[in-house]
Each structure stands twice: as structure tokens, then as C-alpha cells.
CSV table of C-alpha atoms and ligand atoms in Angstrom, one decimal:
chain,number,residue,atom,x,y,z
A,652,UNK,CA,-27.9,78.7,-24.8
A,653,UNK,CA,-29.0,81.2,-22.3
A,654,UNK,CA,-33.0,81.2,-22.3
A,655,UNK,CA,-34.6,83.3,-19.5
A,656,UNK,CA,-38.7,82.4,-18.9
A,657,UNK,CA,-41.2,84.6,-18.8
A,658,UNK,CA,-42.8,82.8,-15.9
A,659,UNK,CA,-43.4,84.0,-12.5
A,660,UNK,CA,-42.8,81.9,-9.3
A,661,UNK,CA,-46.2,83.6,-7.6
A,662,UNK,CA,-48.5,81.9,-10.9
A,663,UNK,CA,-46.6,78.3,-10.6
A,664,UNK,CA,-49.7,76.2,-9.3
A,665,UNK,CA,-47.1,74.2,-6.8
A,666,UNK,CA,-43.7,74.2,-5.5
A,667,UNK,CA,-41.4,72.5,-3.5
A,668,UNK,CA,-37.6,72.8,-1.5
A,669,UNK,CA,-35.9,69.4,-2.3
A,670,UNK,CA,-33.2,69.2,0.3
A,671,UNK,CA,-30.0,68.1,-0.4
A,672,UNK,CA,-29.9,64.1,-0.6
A,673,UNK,CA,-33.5,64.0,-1.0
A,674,UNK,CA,-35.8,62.5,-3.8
A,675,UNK,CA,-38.6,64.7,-5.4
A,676,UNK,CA,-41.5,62.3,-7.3
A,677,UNK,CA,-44.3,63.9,-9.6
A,678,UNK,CA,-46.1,63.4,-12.2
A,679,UNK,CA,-46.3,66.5,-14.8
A,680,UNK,CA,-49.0,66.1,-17.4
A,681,UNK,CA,-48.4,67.1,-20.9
A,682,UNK,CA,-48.8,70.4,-21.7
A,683,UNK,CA,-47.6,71.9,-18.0
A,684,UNK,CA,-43.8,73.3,-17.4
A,685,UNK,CA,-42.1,72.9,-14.8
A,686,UNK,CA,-38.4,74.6,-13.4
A,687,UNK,CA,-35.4,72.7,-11.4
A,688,UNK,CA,-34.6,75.9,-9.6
A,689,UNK,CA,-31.1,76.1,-8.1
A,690,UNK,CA,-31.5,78.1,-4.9
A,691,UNK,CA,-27.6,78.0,-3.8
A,692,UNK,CA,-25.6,77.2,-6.6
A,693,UNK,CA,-23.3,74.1,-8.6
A,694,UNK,CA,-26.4,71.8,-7.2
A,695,UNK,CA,-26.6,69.0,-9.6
A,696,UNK,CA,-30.0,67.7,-10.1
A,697,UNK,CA,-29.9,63.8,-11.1
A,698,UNK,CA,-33.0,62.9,-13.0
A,699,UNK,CA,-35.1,60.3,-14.7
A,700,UNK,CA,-38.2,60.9,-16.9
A,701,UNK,CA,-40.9,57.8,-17.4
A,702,UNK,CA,-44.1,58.1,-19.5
A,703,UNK,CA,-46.4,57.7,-16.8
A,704,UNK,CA,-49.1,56.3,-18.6
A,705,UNK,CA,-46.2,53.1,-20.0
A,706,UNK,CA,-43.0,53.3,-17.4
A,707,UNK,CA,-41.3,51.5,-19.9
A,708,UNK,CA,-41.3,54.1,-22.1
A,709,UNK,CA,-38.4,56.2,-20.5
A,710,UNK,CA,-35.6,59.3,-21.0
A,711,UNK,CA,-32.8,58.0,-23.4
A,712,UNK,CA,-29.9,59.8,-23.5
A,713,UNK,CA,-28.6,58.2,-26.5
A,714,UNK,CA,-31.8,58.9,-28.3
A,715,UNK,CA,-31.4,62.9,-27.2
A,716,UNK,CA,-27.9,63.1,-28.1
A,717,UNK,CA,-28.4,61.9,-31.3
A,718,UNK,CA,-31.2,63.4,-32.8
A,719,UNK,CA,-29.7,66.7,-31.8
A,720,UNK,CA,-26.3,66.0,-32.8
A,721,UNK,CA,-25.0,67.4,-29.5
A,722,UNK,CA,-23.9,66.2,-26.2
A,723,UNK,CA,-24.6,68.7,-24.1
A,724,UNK,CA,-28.4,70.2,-23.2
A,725,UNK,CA,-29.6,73.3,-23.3
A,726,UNK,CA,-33.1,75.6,-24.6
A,727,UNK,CA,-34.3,74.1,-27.8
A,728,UNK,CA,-33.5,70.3,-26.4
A,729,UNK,CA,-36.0,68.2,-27.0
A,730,UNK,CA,-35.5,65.0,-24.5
A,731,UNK,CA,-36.4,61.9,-26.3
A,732,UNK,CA,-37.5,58.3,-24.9
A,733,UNK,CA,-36.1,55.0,-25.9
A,734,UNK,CA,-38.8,55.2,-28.7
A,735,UNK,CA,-38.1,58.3,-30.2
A,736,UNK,CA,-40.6,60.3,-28.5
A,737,UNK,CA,-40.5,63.5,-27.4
A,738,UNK,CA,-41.1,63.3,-24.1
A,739,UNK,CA,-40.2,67.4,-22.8
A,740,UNK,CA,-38.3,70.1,-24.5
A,741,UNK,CA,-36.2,72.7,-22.5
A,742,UNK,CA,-38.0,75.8,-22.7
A,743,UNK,CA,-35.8,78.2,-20.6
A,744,UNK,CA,-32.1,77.6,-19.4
A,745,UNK,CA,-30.2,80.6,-17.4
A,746,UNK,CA,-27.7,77.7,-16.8
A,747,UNK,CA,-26.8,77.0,-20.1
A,748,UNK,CA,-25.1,73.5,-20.2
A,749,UNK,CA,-26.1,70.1,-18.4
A,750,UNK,CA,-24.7,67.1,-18.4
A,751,UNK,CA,-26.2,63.4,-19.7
A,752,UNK,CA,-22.9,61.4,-20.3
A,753,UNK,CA,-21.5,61.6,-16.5
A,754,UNK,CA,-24.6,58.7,-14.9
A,755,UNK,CA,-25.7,59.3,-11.6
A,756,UNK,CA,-23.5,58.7,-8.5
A,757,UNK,CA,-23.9,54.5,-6.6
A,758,UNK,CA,-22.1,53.3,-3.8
A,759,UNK,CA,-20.7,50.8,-6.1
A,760,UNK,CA,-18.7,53.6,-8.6
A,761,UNK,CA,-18.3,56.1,-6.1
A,762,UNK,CA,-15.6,52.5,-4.1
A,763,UNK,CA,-14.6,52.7,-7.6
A,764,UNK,CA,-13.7,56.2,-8.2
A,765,UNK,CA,-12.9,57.4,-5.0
A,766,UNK,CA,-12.0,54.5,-2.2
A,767,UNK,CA,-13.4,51.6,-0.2
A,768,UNK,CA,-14.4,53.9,2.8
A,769,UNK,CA,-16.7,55.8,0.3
A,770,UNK,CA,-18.8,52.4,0.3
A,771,UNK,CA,-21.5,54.1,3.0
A,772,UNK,CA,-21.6,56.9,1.4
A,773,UNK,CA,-25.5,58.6,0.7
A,774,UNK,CA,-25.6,58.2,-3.1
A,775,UNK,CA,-28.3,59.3,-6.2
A,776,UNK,CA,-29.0,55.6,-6.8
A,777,UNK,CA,-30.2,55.0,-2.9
A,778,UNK,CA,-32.7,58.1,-3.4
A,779,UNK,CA,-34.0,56.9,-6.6
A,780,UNK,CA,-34.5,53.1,-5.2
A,781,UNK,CA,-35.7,54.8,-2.2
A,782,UNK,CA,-38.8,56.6,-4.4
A,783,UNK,CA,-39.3,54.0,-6.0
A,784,UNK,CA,-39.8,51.4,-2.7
A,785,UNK,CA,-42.1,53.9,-1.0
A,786,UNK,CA,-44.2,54.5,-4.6
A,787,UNK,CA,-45.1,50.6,-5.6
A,788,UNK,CA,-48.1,52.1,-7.4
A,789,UNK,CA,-45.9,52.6,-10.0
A,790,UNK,CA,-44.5,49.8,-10.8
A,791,UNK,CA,-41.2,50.6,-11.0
A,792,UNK,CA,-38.6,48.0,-10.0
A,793,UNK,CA,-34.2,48.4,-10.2
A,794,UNK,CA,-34.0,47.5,-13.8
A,795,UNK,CA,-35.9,50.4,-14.9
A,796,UNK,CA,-33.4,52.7,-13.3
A,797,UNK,CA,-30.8,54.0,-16.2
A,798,UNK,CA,-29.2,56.6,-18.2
A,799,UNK,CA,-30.4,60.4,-16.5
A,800,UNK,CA,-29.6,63.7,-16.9
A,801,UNK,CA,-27.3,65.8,-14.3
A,802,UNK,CA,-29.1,69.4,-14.4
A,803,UNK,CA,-26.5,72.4,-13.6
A,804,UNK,CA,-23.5,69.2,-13.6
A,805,UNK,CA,-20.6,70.5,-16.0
A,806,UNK,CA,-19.2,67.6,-17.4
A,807,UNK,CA,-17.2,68.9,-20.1
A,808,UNK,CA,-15.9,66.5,-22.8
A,809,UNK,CA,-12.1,67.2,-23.9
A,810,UNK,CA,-10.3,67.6,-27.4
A,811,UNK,CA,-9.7,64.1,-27.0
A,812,UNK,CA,-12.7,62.5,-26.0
A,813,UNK,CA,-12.3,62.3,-22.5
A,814,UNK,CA,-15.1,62.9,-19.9
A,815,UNK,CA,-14.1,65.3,-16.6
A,816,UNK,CA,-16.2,66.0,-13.7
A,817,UNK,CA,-15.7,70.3,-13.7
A,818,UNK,CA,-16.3,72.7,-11.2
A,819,UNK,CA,-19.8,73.8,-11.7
A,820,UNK,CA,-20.9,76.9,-14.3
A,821,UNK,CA,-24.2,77.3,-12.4
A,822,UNK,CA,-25.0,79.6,-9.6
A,823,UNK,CA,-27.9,80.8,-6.8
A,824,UNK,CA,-31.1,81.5,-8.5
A,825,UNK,CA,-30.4,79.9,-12.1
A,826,UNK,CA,-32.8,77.4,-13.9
A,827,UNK,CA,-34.1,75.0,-16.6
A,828,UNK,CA,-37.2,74.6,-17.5
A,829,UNK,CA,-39.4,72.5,-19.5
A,830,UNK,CA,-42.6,72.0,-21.2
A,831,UNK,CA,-43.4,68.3,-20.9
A,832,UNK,CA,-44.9,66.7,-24.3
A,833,UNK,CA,-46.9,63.8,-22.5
A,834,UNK,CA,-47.9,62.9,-18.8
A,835,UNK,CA,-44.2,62.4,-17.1
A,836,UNK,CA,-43.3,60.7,-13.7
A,837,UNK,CA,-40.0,63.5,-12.7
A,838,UNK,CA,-38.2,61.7,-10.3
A,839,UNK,CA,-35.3,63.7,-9.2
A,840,UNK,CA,-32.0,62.8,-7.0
A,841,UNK,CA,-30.8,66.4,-5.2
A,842,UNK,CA,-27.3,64.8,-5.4
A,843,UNK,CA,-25.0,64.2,-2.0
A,844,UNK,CA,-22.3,63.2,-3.6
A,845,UNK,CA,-19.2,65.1,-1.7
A,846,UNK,CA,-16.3,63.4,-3.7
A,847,UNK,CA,-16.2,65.2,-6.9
A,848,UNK,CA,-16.9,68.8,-7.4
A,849,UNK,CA,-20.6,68.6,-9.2
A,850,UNK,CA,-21.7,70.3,-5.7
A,851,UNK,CA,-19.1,72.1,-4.6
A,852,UNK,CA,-18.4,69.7,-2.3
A,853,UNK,CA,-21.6,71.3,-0.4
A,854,UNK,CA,-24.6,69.6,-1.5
A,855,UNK,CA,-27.5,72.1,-1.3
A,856,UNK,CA,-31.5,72.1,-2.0
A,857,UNK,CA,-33.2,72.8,-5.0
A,858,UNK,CA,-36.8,73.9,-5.8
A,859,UNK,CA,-38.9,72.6,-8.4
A,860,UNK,CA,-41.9,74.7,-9.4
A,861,UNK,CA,-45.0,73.5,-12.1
A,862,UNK,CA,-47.1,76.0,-14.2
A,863,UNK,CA,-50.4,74.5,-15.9
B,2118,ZN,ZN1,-25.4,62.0,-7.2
């Protein structure tokens, strides 16, 4: 569902350009909004949400799907943690569809997918365990790494239940946004991956911008 915001980038109280194969690492408190902001287009945005008052409290994408009987998300999601709680709602989409089935690229699936060679290869997981090595103050260790959400990834499911990996329906200057529900840690992947099309096979940086 298209949602636009009535927000304006020169009132956002911070932002930030995320490069391409770069982590981004905040915490938003409950009650602020804040907008992934894809500044070239068919960027996908790999992120986990933890309370950030109890990290084991976290994003559950079986939780989300469930409760709103959909798979894909959208404005009017509310993005529930592995207790039920909401944890943000999407406010404003000009996206429309993003994905929470597809898992974030690892060097492990992408020798599995793709080939051997692609073994090296910069992957989401490496940025997340990267944020979370240079942030022990969080406490955060491997394990607490699952289930995410792609932002702007089209992962369409078919007629018969199967999962593809699509060209991407975003473009330069759309966005999602949401209101967060309690104090979140966002910790955000700008995907590398250059082996399926969820970056047009050019990964490109995104912007993330917070309004109190
Ligand atoms: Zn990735």
C-alpha cells in the first residue's frame, strides 16, 4: 500500500548515507520515526530490530506474518517480536512491498546458491557480526542474529508456493517508514550481494533519517 509521509527531511533531528556493504547501528526510542531512504534505487535494506532495553526480545517474522495474515509488508504493518509485541508499525511506504521470507545473504548460502568461488564474497551476515563485534555494550553475540526483513527486496511468492528472488519494484528516492512502539536497536545490512538481482547487481547507499 502506497503511503507517502508528511515528514520533511530538513525537521529529521539526524541522518545518515549508509554506503553500500556497510552496517548502520542505532537505537530509536519509542515514540520517534524513522525512514530507510533509497537514494539510487532496488537497494535492499537487510534488517534486525531488538528491544533495546531486553535484546532478547527481537523482530519475528513469523509473529508479523501471522498476526496480519500477510506475507508481504507494507503501511499499516505492525512488526511484532518473538513475544507478540509490537515493536514499530510502518507508517509511510512509497515502495509498497518488502520482503521477510527471503533471510539475509552469508557466505555459507550464497556457496550454496550460487558457487564455491562466491565463498569470499562481502555478505549481510559479515556486517551484522561486524556491528555487533565493534558494539559489545550490547551484548549481542551470533545466536541472536535471525529472521530480518529485506526493505525495497521483491521476493514475490508464486501460485504455487514457491519463493523467487525478482528484479526490484523500488526506485531513487522511495521509502518506508516507521514509528517505533518501544526503544529499538536498528541494525541495518545495506546489502552487497551481486549474485541475485535484489540490487540490481549494483549495490548502492541508502539514508536513514529519525524524527522525535
Ligand atoms: Zn545481503
Amino acid at each position: 500500500m502506497i503511503v507517502e509521509s508528511e515528514k520533511q527531511a530538513a525537521a529529521a533531528i539526524f541522518s545518515e548515507v549508509v554506503p553500500a556493504g556497510d552496517y548502520f547501528l542505532k537505537v530509536v526510542e519509542a515514540g520517534q520515526t524513522f525512514r530507510i531512504l533509497d537514494l539510487e534505487g532496488n537497494q535492499a535494506a537487510d534488517t534486525l530490530f531488538y528491544n533495546a532495553n531486553d535484546v532478547s526480545e527481537r523482530y519475528s517474522a513469523m509473529d508479523t506474518i501471522r498476526e496480519q495474515g500477510n506475507v508481504y509488508l507494507t503501511a499499516g504493518t505492525k512488526l511484532l517480536s518473538n513475544l507478540g509485541n509490537e515493536m514499530l508499525t510502518i507508517v509511510a511506504d512509497t515502495c509498497g512491498r518488502h520482503d521477510t521470507l527471503g533471510g539475509a545473504c552469508a557466505t555459507e548460502s550464497n556457496t550454496v546458491r550460487y558457487d564455491l568461488e562466491k565463498r569470499c564474497m562481502h555478505a549481510c551476515r559479515d556486517s551484522w557480526m561486524l556491528a555487533i563485534a565493534e558494539h559489545e555494550e550490547l551484548g549481542l553475540t551470533k545466536r541472536d542474529i535471525t529472521h530480518n526483513i529485506n526493505f525495497f527486496m521483491n521476493v514475490p511468492v508464486t501460485a504455487a508456493g514457491g519463493l523467487t528472488f525478482a528484479d526490484g519494484i523500488s526506485a531513487p528516492g522511495k521509502y518506508v517508514e516507521m514509528t517505533a512502539a518501544m526503544d529499538v536497536i536498528v541494525l541495518i545490512s545495506n546489502c552487497p550481494q551481486l549474485n541475485n538481482p535484489c540490487n540490481g547487481y549494483n549495490p548502492t547507499p541508502v539514508e536513514v533519517l529519525i524524527w522525535n
